[in-house]
Amino acid sequence: DTSVAAVSKTFTIKISDIYSDTSATKKLTNRDSFVVCVRATDGAGNTSAWANGVSSKYTVDTVGPELSTDKLADEAFSASKWYNATTLTATGTWTDSGSGASTLYYVLSGSSLGDSVTASVIVNHASKKTAAIGNGSYTINISDFASSGTSYLYYVAEDTVGNYSGVKTHAVQVDIAKPEFSNVSTETQNAKSGDSKNFTVTLGDGTGSGINESSLVATIGSYSIYADSSVADYNTYGSIEYSNGTVTVTVNSILMGALTEYKLNSVNVTAYDKAGNSDSATIGYLKVDNTAPKVSITKESGTNLFVKGEKSVTAAITDIGDIQKVEWAVFEYNETSAIYDSATAKASGTAFERTDSTTDTGTSATIPANFSSDTFTDGSSYVICVKATDAAGNESKYSLGVSSTYTVDK
């Protein structure tokens, strides 16, 4: 049989051994391109040409991708910034002069992994995840940030031949809880034009990001007061300040003059924390009252009314608001002038004064004047006068609440 069987051999050449061989005449370095050529010699001494056994072209790539211009929620990462969501998207760009980025690994941790985290730590971390990586960009959709406090985000890119980028590390602060108002009052404060009034409330943010003091806004009716001095007319109608956990709203005389008289206005405060969470509360009510109470005393019939000892009269007081105080005084009757001044009173007293525990409305008062003392002259005539002050501070005049005229007969 003169036929000859073909001989076939398979060889494996480890290319890394070639370009890393320190004894080679030319050591291959990053970005060098090369081909592997193979020739063979048979038993008869015939040798094939190198050109007949040429491999594909290879390029050495020993440098990983570079990550840059990274953002969180479309803003540059900032260690001082607070976010009010537990689902956030990180984006950025990558460059690579070699094989190109193929995979992005990330780890979200509730505690720091240390100051010098390597790519190996991230790639081999038990909770690592992968994210979408595109042509020159990457996107990481993260839905499990802690609802309060600081989370640590680490990520690294790998190229197609296994080189890694440097590790990106960011501390991300999250606060999804709104600020809290406490010690909220429902008190109505009465005022008159020219007055100023203060309203206070306690405000805190727990263990969150803290109150953004410049964001405070108070609204009274259609008027607003701002803590932010960059807002036009921020303090035209008063001020709003935050100190030691307390918000103080001061309504000034300009606003008092602008508010509709007798209308009950709620005083509302809106506050934001540094993460952008907000809450609002009504911290009191304000009513402008510029009209003094009206006092009337029912006069007795007859023209010759005599008294010896005690004489009581009843006064009726009316006002749009609350009565704060009712006072009385006895004056010597002045036939030519109906003006009575406290300085000339023969006797005086307080018939009613409101306190925190008062249930009486103060709209009716009985005045027990006693004419038996030496203060009163036998044969002289006197009147009992009553004046009232409302909760806004408006005070009536004695001359508008005058009794009948009484002549002392001892």
Tab-separated table of N, CA, C and O in Angstrom, residues 323-404:
chain	number	residue	atom	x	y	z
A	323	ILE	N	-63.946	90.716	76.220
A	323	ILE	CA	-63.724	91.795	77.191
A	323	ILE	C	-62.577	91.385	78.099
A	323	ILE	O	-62.552	90.289	78.659
A	324	GLN	N	-61.593	92.261	78.236
A	324	GLN	CA	-60.436	91.967	79.062
A	324	GLN	C	-60.591	92.521	80.476
A	324	GLN	O	-60.210	91.871	81.443
A	325	LYS	N	-61.134	93.734	80.579
A	325	LYS	CA	-61.230	94.371	81.904
A	325	LYS	C	-62.410	95.342	81.929
A	325	LYS	O	-62.691	96.021	80.933
A	326	VAL	N	-63.088	95.397	83.081
A	326	VAL	CA	-64.151	96.380	83.326
A	326	VAL	C	-63.783	97.150	84.592
A	326	VAL	O	-63.571	96.550	85.655
A	327	GLU	N	-63.699	98.477	84.483
A	327	GLU	CA	-63.324	99.325	85.618
A	327	GLU	C	-64.429	100.340	85.885
A	327	GLU	O	-65.163	100.732	84.976
A	328	TRP	N	-64.510	100.764	87.148
A	328	TRP	CA	-65.504	101.766	87.501
A	328	TRP	C	-64.862	102.872	88.348
A	328	TRP	O	-63.805	102.693	88.944
A	329	ALA	N	-65.524	104.007	88.374
A	329	ALA	CA	-65.067	105.131	89.190
A	329	ALA	C	-66.263	106.028	89.511
A	329	ALA	O	-67.228	106.088	88.742
A	330	VAL	N	-66.168	106.691	90.664
A	330	VAL	CA	-67.207	107.650	91.059
A	330	VAL	C	-66.621	109.058	90.949
A	330	VAL	O	-65.540	109.337	91.475
A	331	PHE	N	-67.330	109.932	90.238
A	331	PHE	CA	-66.884	111.310	90.024
A	331	PHE	C	-67.932	112.277	90.558
A	331	PHE	O	-69.143	111.987	90.574
A	332	GLU	N	-67.459	113.434	90.994
A	332	GLU	CA	-68.395	114.497	91.342
A	332	GLU	C	-69.036	114.998	90.047
A	332	GLU	O	-68.352	115.222	89.047
A	333	TYR	N	-70.347	115.119	90.099
A	333	TYR	CA	-71.088	115.485	88.888
A	333	TYR	C	-70.663	116.854	88.398
A	333	TYR	O	-70.568	117.801	89.175
A	334	ASN	N	-70.393	116.948	87.106
A	334	ASN	CA	-70.003	118.205	86.472
A	334	ASN	C	-71.092	118.562	85.458
A	334	ASN	O	-71.225	117.919	84.418
A	335	GLU	N	-71.835	119.552	85.792
A	335	GLU	CA	-72.991	119.903	84.950
A	335	GLU	C	-72.564	120.455	83.599
A	335	GLU	O	-73.254	120.282	82.599
A	336	THR	N	-71.394	121.102	83.551
A	336	THR	CA	-70.981	121.767	82.317
A	336	THR	C	-70.078	120.903	81.448
A	336	THR	O	-69.851	121.212	80.287
A	337	SER	N	-69.547	119.828	82.001
A	337	SER	CA	-68.641	118.975	81.220
A	337	SER	C	-68.929	117.518	81.504
A	337	SER	O	-69.091	117.116	82.656
A	338	ALA	N	-69.014	116.751	80.431
A	338	ALA	CA	-69.264	115.314	80.574
A	338	ALA	C	-67.979	114.501	80.479
A	338	ALA	O	-68.007	113.306	80.281
A	339	ILE	N	-66.829	115.183	80.595
A	339	ILE	CA	-65.545	114.499	80.506
A	339	ILE	C	-65.069	114.163	81.910
A	339	ILE	O	-64.913	115.047	82.758
A	340	TYR	N	-64.866	112.875	82.166
A	340	TYR	CA	-64.414	112.428	83.478
A	340	TYR	C	-63.062	111.734	83.326
A	340	TYR	O	-62.889	110.852	82.480
A	341	ASP	N	-62.124	112.145	84.188
A	341	ASP	CA	-60.763	111.636	84.109
A	341	ASP	C	-60.428	110.876	85.376
A	341	ASP	O	-60.822	111.287	86.478
A	342	SER	N	-59.674	109.773	85.233
A	342	SER	CA	-59.353	108.926	86.386
A	342	SER	C	-58.706	109.711	87.522
A	342	SER	O	-58.877	109.383	88.710
A	343	ALA	N	-57.967	110.764	87.199
A	343	ALA	CA	-57.243	111.521	88.217
A	343	ALA	C	-58.176	112.224	89.196
A	343	ALA	O	-57.778	112.548	90.322
A	344	THR	N	-59.403	112.456	88.787
A	344	THR	CA	-60.338	113.184	89.658
A	344	THR	C	-61.358	112.272	90.314
A	344	THR	O	-62.316	112.747	90.931
A	345	ALA	N	-61.181	110.959	90.201
A	345	ALA	CA	-62.139	110.003	90.760
A	345	ALA	C	-62.126	110.047	92.280
A	345	ALA	O	-61.075	110.170	92.914
A	346	LYS	N	-63.289	109.969	92.878
A	346	LYS	CA	-63.429	109.915	94.335
A	346	LYS	C	-63.265	108.493	94.856
A	346	LYS	O	-62.855	108.276	95.995
A	347	ALA	N	-63.608	107.535	94.041
A	347	ALA	CA	-63.446	106.118	94.372
A	347	ALA	C	-63.377	105.361	93.044
A	347	ALA	O	-63.909	105.812	92.030
A	348	SER	N	-62.701	104.217	93.067
A	348	SER	CA	-62.566	103.446	91.823
A	348	SER	C	-62.271	101.988	92.142
A	348	SER	O	-61.911	101.640	93.276
A	349	GLY	N	-62.430	101.147	91.158
A	349	GLY	CA	-62.148	99.727	91.336
A	349	GLY	C	-62.272	98.976	90.033
A	349	GLY	O	-62.606	99.540	88.988
A	350	THR	N	-61.978	97.668	90.100
A	350	THR	CA	-62.086	96.787	88.934
A	350	THR	C	-63.210	95.808	89.178
A	350	THR	O	-63.210	95.060	90.170
A	351	ALA	N	-64.172	95.810	88.276
A	351	ALA	CA	-65.320	94.921	88.419
A	351	ALA	C	-65.077	93.563	87.771
A	351	ALA	O	-65.671	92.558	88.160
A	352	PHE	N	-64.177	93.513	86.759
A	352	PHE	CA	-63.921	92.256	86.050
A	352	PHE	C	-62.557	92.345	85.378
A	352	PHE	O	-62.195	93.381	84.803
A	353	GLU	N	-61.780	91.244	85.446
A	353	GLU	CA	-60.535	91.171	84.707
A	353	GLU	C	-60.296	89.736	84.294
A	353	GLU	O	-60.315	88.826	85.119
A	354	ARG	N	-60.065	89.537	83.002
A	354	ARG	CA	-59.939	88.186	82.466
A	354	ARG	C	-58.587	87.568	82.823
A	354	ARG	O	-57.552	88.226	82.775
A	355	THR	N	-58.611	86.295	83.187
A	355	THR	CA	-57.400	85.500	83.386
A	355	THR	C	-57.525	84.238	82.533
A	355	THR	O	-58.541	84.024	81.864
A	356	ASP	N	-56.489	83.404	82.564
A	356	ASP	CA	-56.511	82.182	81.766
A	356	ASP	C	-57.634	81.242	82.162
A	356	ASP	O	-58.116	80.448	81.351
A	357	SER	N	-58.052	81.322	83.419
A	357	SER	CA	-59.087	80.413	83.906
A	357	SER	C	-60.475	81.049	83.934
A	357	SER	O	-61.436	80.433	84.393
A	358	THR	N	-60.604	82.280	83.446
A	358	THR	CA	-61.880	82.977	83.502
A	358	THR	C	-62.903	82.341	82.566
A	358	THR	O	-62.613	82.065	81.407
A	359	THR	N	-64.100	82.111	83.106
A	359	THR	CA	-65.198	81.615	82.270
A	359	THR	C	-66.251	82.694	82.040
A	359	THR	O	-67.057	82.588	81.126
A	360	ASP	N	-66.246	83.730	82.882
A	360	ASP	CA	-67.179	84.845	82.728
A	360	ASP	C	-66.849	85.605	81.435
A	360	ASP	O	-65.688	85.770	81.069
A	361	THR	N	-67.861	86.064	80.741
A	361	THR	CA	-67.642	86.788	79.489
A	361	THR	C	-67.308	88.254	79.710
A	361	THR	O	-66.765	88.912	78.824
A	362	GLY	N	-67.661	88.792	80.904
A	362	GLY	CA	-67.385	90.201	81.175
A	362	GLY	C	-68.337	91.151	80.479
A	362	GLY	O	-68.105	92.365	80.452
A	363	THR	N	-69.429	90.642	79.930
A	363	THR	CA	-70.364	91.506	79.200
A	363	THR	C	-71.398	92.159	80.110
A	363	THR	O	-72.207	92.968	79.652
A	364	SER	N	-71.365	91.834	81.394
A	364	SER	CA	-72.256	92.474	82.356
A	364	SER	C	-71.516	92.592	83.675
A	364	SER	O	-70.805	91.665	84.077
A	365	ALA	N	-71.652	93.745	84.321
A	365	ALA	CA	-70.939	93.951	85.587
A	365	ALA	C	-71.804	94.754	86.536
A	365	ALA	O	-72.475	95.716	86.140
A	366	THR	N	-71.782	94.350	87.800
A	366	THR	CA	-72.499	95.087	88.854
A	366	THR	C	-71.487	95.884	89.659
A	366	THR	O	-70.485	95.331	90.143
A	367	ILE	N	-71.753	97.173	89.778
A	367	ILE	CA	-70.814	98.077	90.442
A	367	ILE	C	-71.352	98.445	91.824
A	367	ILE	O	-72.373	99.135	91.942
A	368	PRO	N	-70.661	98.040	92.914
A	368	PRO	CA	-71.131	98.355	94.274
A	368	PRO	C	-70.428	99.598	94.841
A	368	PRO	O	-69.448	99.493	95.574
A	369	ALA	N	-70.894	100.766	94.505
A	369	ALA	CA	-70.293	102.002	95.032
A	369	ALA	C	-70.847	102.299	96.426
A	369	ALA	O	-72.042	102.124	96.695
A	370	ASN	N	-69.956	102.768	97.313
A	370	ASN	CA	-70.375	103.063	98.686
A	370	ASN	C	-70.126	104.548	98.971
A	370	ASN	O	-68.990	105.014	98.946
A	371	PHE	N	-71.215	105.290	99.271
A	371	PHE	CA	-71.139	106.745	99.448
A	371	PHE	C	-71.063	107.157	100.919
A	371	PHE	O	-71.207	108.339	101.251
A	372	SER	N	-70.836	106.215	101.811
A	372	SER	CA	-70.867	106.542	103.240
A	372	SER	C	-69.544	107.093	103.763
A	372	SER	O	-69.490	107.642	104.864
A	373	SER	N	-68.479	106.962	102.990
A	373	SER	CA	-67.174	107.408	103.491
A	373	SER	C	-67.068	108.932	103.461
A	373	SER	O	-67.875	109.637	102.833
A	374	ASP	N	-66.020	109.416	104.134
A	374	ASP	CA	-65.815	110.864	104.205
A	374	ASP	C	-65.394	111.453	102.861
A	374	ASP	O	-65.330	112.675	102.709
A	375	THR	N	-65.088	110.567	101.936
A	375	THR	CA	-64.692	111.044	100.603
A	375	THR	C	-65.829	111.799	99.941
A	375	THR	O	-65.603	112.727	99.149
A	376	PHE	N	-67.040	111.433	100.294
A	376	PHE	CA	-68.210	112.019	99.642
A	376	PHE	C	-68.837	113.069	100.565
A	376	PHE	O	-69.099	112.817	101.763
A	377	THR	N	-69.106	114.244	100.010
A	377	THR	CA	-69.625	115.388	100.769
A	377	THR	C	-71.137	115.380	100.767
A	377	THR	O	-71.765	115.208	99.710
A	378	ASP	N	-71.688	115.576	101.968
A	378	ASP	CA	-73.149	115.622	102.103
A	378	ASP	C	-73.700	116.758	101.242
A	378	ASP	O	-73.185	117.877	101.257
A	379	GLY	N	-74.708	116.432	100.433
A	379	GLY	CA	-75.341	117.432	99.586
A	379	GLY	C	-74.728	117.541	98.202
A	379	GLY	O	-75.292	118.211	97.329
A	380	SER	N	-73.586	116.926	97.991
A	380	SER	CA	-72.959	116.970	96.669
A	380	SER	C	-73.508	115.850	95.786
A	380	SER	O	-73.987	114.811	96.270
A	381	SER	N	-73.408	116.066	94.474
A	381	SER	CA	-73.943	115.103	93.516
A	381	SER	C	-72.793	114.354	92.830
A	381	SER	O	-71.748	114.939	92.519
A	382	TYR	N	-73.043	113.058	92.568
A	382	TYR	CA	-72.004	112.201	91.990
A	382	TYR	C	-72.603	111.298	90.899
A	382	TYR	O	-73.815	111.045	90.879
A	383	VAL	N	-71.707	110.811	90.029
A	383	VAL	CA	-72.115	109.829	89.017
A	383	VAL	C	-71.167	108.635	89.102
A	383	VAL	O	-70.010	108.758	89.508
A	384	ILE	N	-71.704	107.484	88.769
A	384	ILE	CA	-70.887	106.264	88.683
A	384	ILE	C	-70.597	106.024	87.197
A	384	ILE	O	-71.520	105.974	86.385
A	385	CYS	N	-69.317	105.905	86.869
A	385	CYS	CA	-68.921	105.707	85.474
A	385	CYS	C	-68.213	104.364	85.306
A	385	CYS	O	-67.500	103.905	86.201
A	386	VAL	N	-68.406	103.778	84.149
A	386	VAL	CA	-67.814	102.487	83.854
A	386	VAL	C	-67.101	102.558	82.489
A	386	VAL	O	-67.626	103.145	81.541
A	387	LYS	N	-65.910	101.980	82.421
A	387	LYS	CA	-65.210	101.844	81.135
A	387	LYS	C	-64.731	100.404	80.982
A	387	LYS	O	-64.556	99.674	81.969
A	388	ALA	N	-64.510	99.993	79.754
A	388	ALA	CA	-64.108	98.607	79.483
A	388	ALA	C	-62.958	98.582	78.472
A	388	ALA	O	-62.851	99.456	77.608
A	389	THR	N	-62.113	97.576	78.620
A	389	THR	CA	-61.002	97.348	77.693
A	389	THR	C	-61.167	95.961	77.079
A	389	THR	O	-61.414	94.988	77.801
A	390	ASP	N	-61.048	95.885	75.743
A	390	ASP	CA	-61.189	94.564	75.113
A	390	ASP	C	-59.828	93.875	74.993
A	390	ASP	O	-58.785	94.434	75.363
A	391	ALA	N	-59.860	92.657	74.471
A	391	ALA	CA	-58.641	91.851	74.392
A	391	ALA	C	-57.600	92.441	73.453
A	391	ALA	O	-56.411	92.143	73.559
A	392	ALA	N	-58.018	93.294	72.535
A	392	ALA	CA	-57.081	93.949	71.622
A	392	ALA	C	-56.438	95.175	72.242
A	392	ALA	O	-55.524	95.764	71.658
A	393	GLY	N	-56.939	95.602	73.408
A	393	GLY	CA	-56.373	96.772	74.076
A	393	GLY	C	-57.136	98.056	73.816
A	393	GLY	O	-56.711	99.130	74.266
A	394	ASN	N	-58.246	97.978	73.111
A	394	ASN	CA	-59.070	99.170	72.904
A	394	ASN	C	-59.830	99.485	74.191
A	394	ASN	O	-60.441	98.590	74.787
A	395	GLU	N	-59.792	100.737	74.598
A	395	GLU	CA	-60.376	101.134	75.879
A	395	GLU	C	-61.443	102.200	75.651
A	395	GLU	O	-61.217	103.201	74.973
A	396	SER	N	-62.626	101.965	76.236
A	396	SER	CA	-63.682	102.980	76.161
A	396	SER	C	-63.389	104.101	77.154
A	396	SER	O	-62.433	104.031	77.928
A	397	LYS	N	-64.190	105.123	77.138
A	397	LYS	CA	-64.005	106.270	78.042
A	397	LYS	C	-65.064	106.255	79.133
A	397	LYS	O	-66.201	105.833	78.916
A	398	TYR	N	-64.655	106.763	80.299
A	398	TYR	CA	-65.612	106.847	81.398
A	398	TYR	C	-66.818	107.692	81.013
A	398	TYR	O	-67.955	107.416	81.410
A	399	SER	N	-66.587	108.692	80.205
A	399	SER	CA	-67.667	109.614	79.868
A	399	SER	C	-68.729	108.990	78.977
A	399	SER	O	-69.794	109.576	78.755
A	400	LEU	N	-68.462	107.767	78.483
A	400	LEU	CA	-69.438	107.098	77.630
A	400	LEU	C	-70.244	106.047	78.381
A	400	LEU	O	-71.111	105.404	77.787
A	401	GLY	N	-69.939	105.859	79.654
A	401	GLY	CA	-70.700	104.917	80.466
A	401	GLY	C	-71.044	105.554	81.796
A	401	GLY	O	-70.416	105.272	82.823
A	402	VAL	N	-72.033	106.459	81.788
A	402	VAL	CA	-72.342	107.292	82.964
A	402	VAL	C	-73.728	106.932	83.523
A	402	VAL	O	-74.694	106.790	82.773
A	403	SER	N	-73.768	106.789	84.852
A	403	SER	CA	-75.030	106.441	85.513
A	403	SER	C	-75.907	107.678	85.706
A	403	SER	O	-75.552	108.793	85.284
A	404	SER	N	-76.998	107.469	86.366
A	404	SER	CA	-77.804	108.620	86.829
A	404	SER	C	-76.992	109.410	87.819
A	404	SER	O	-75.965	108.967	88.347
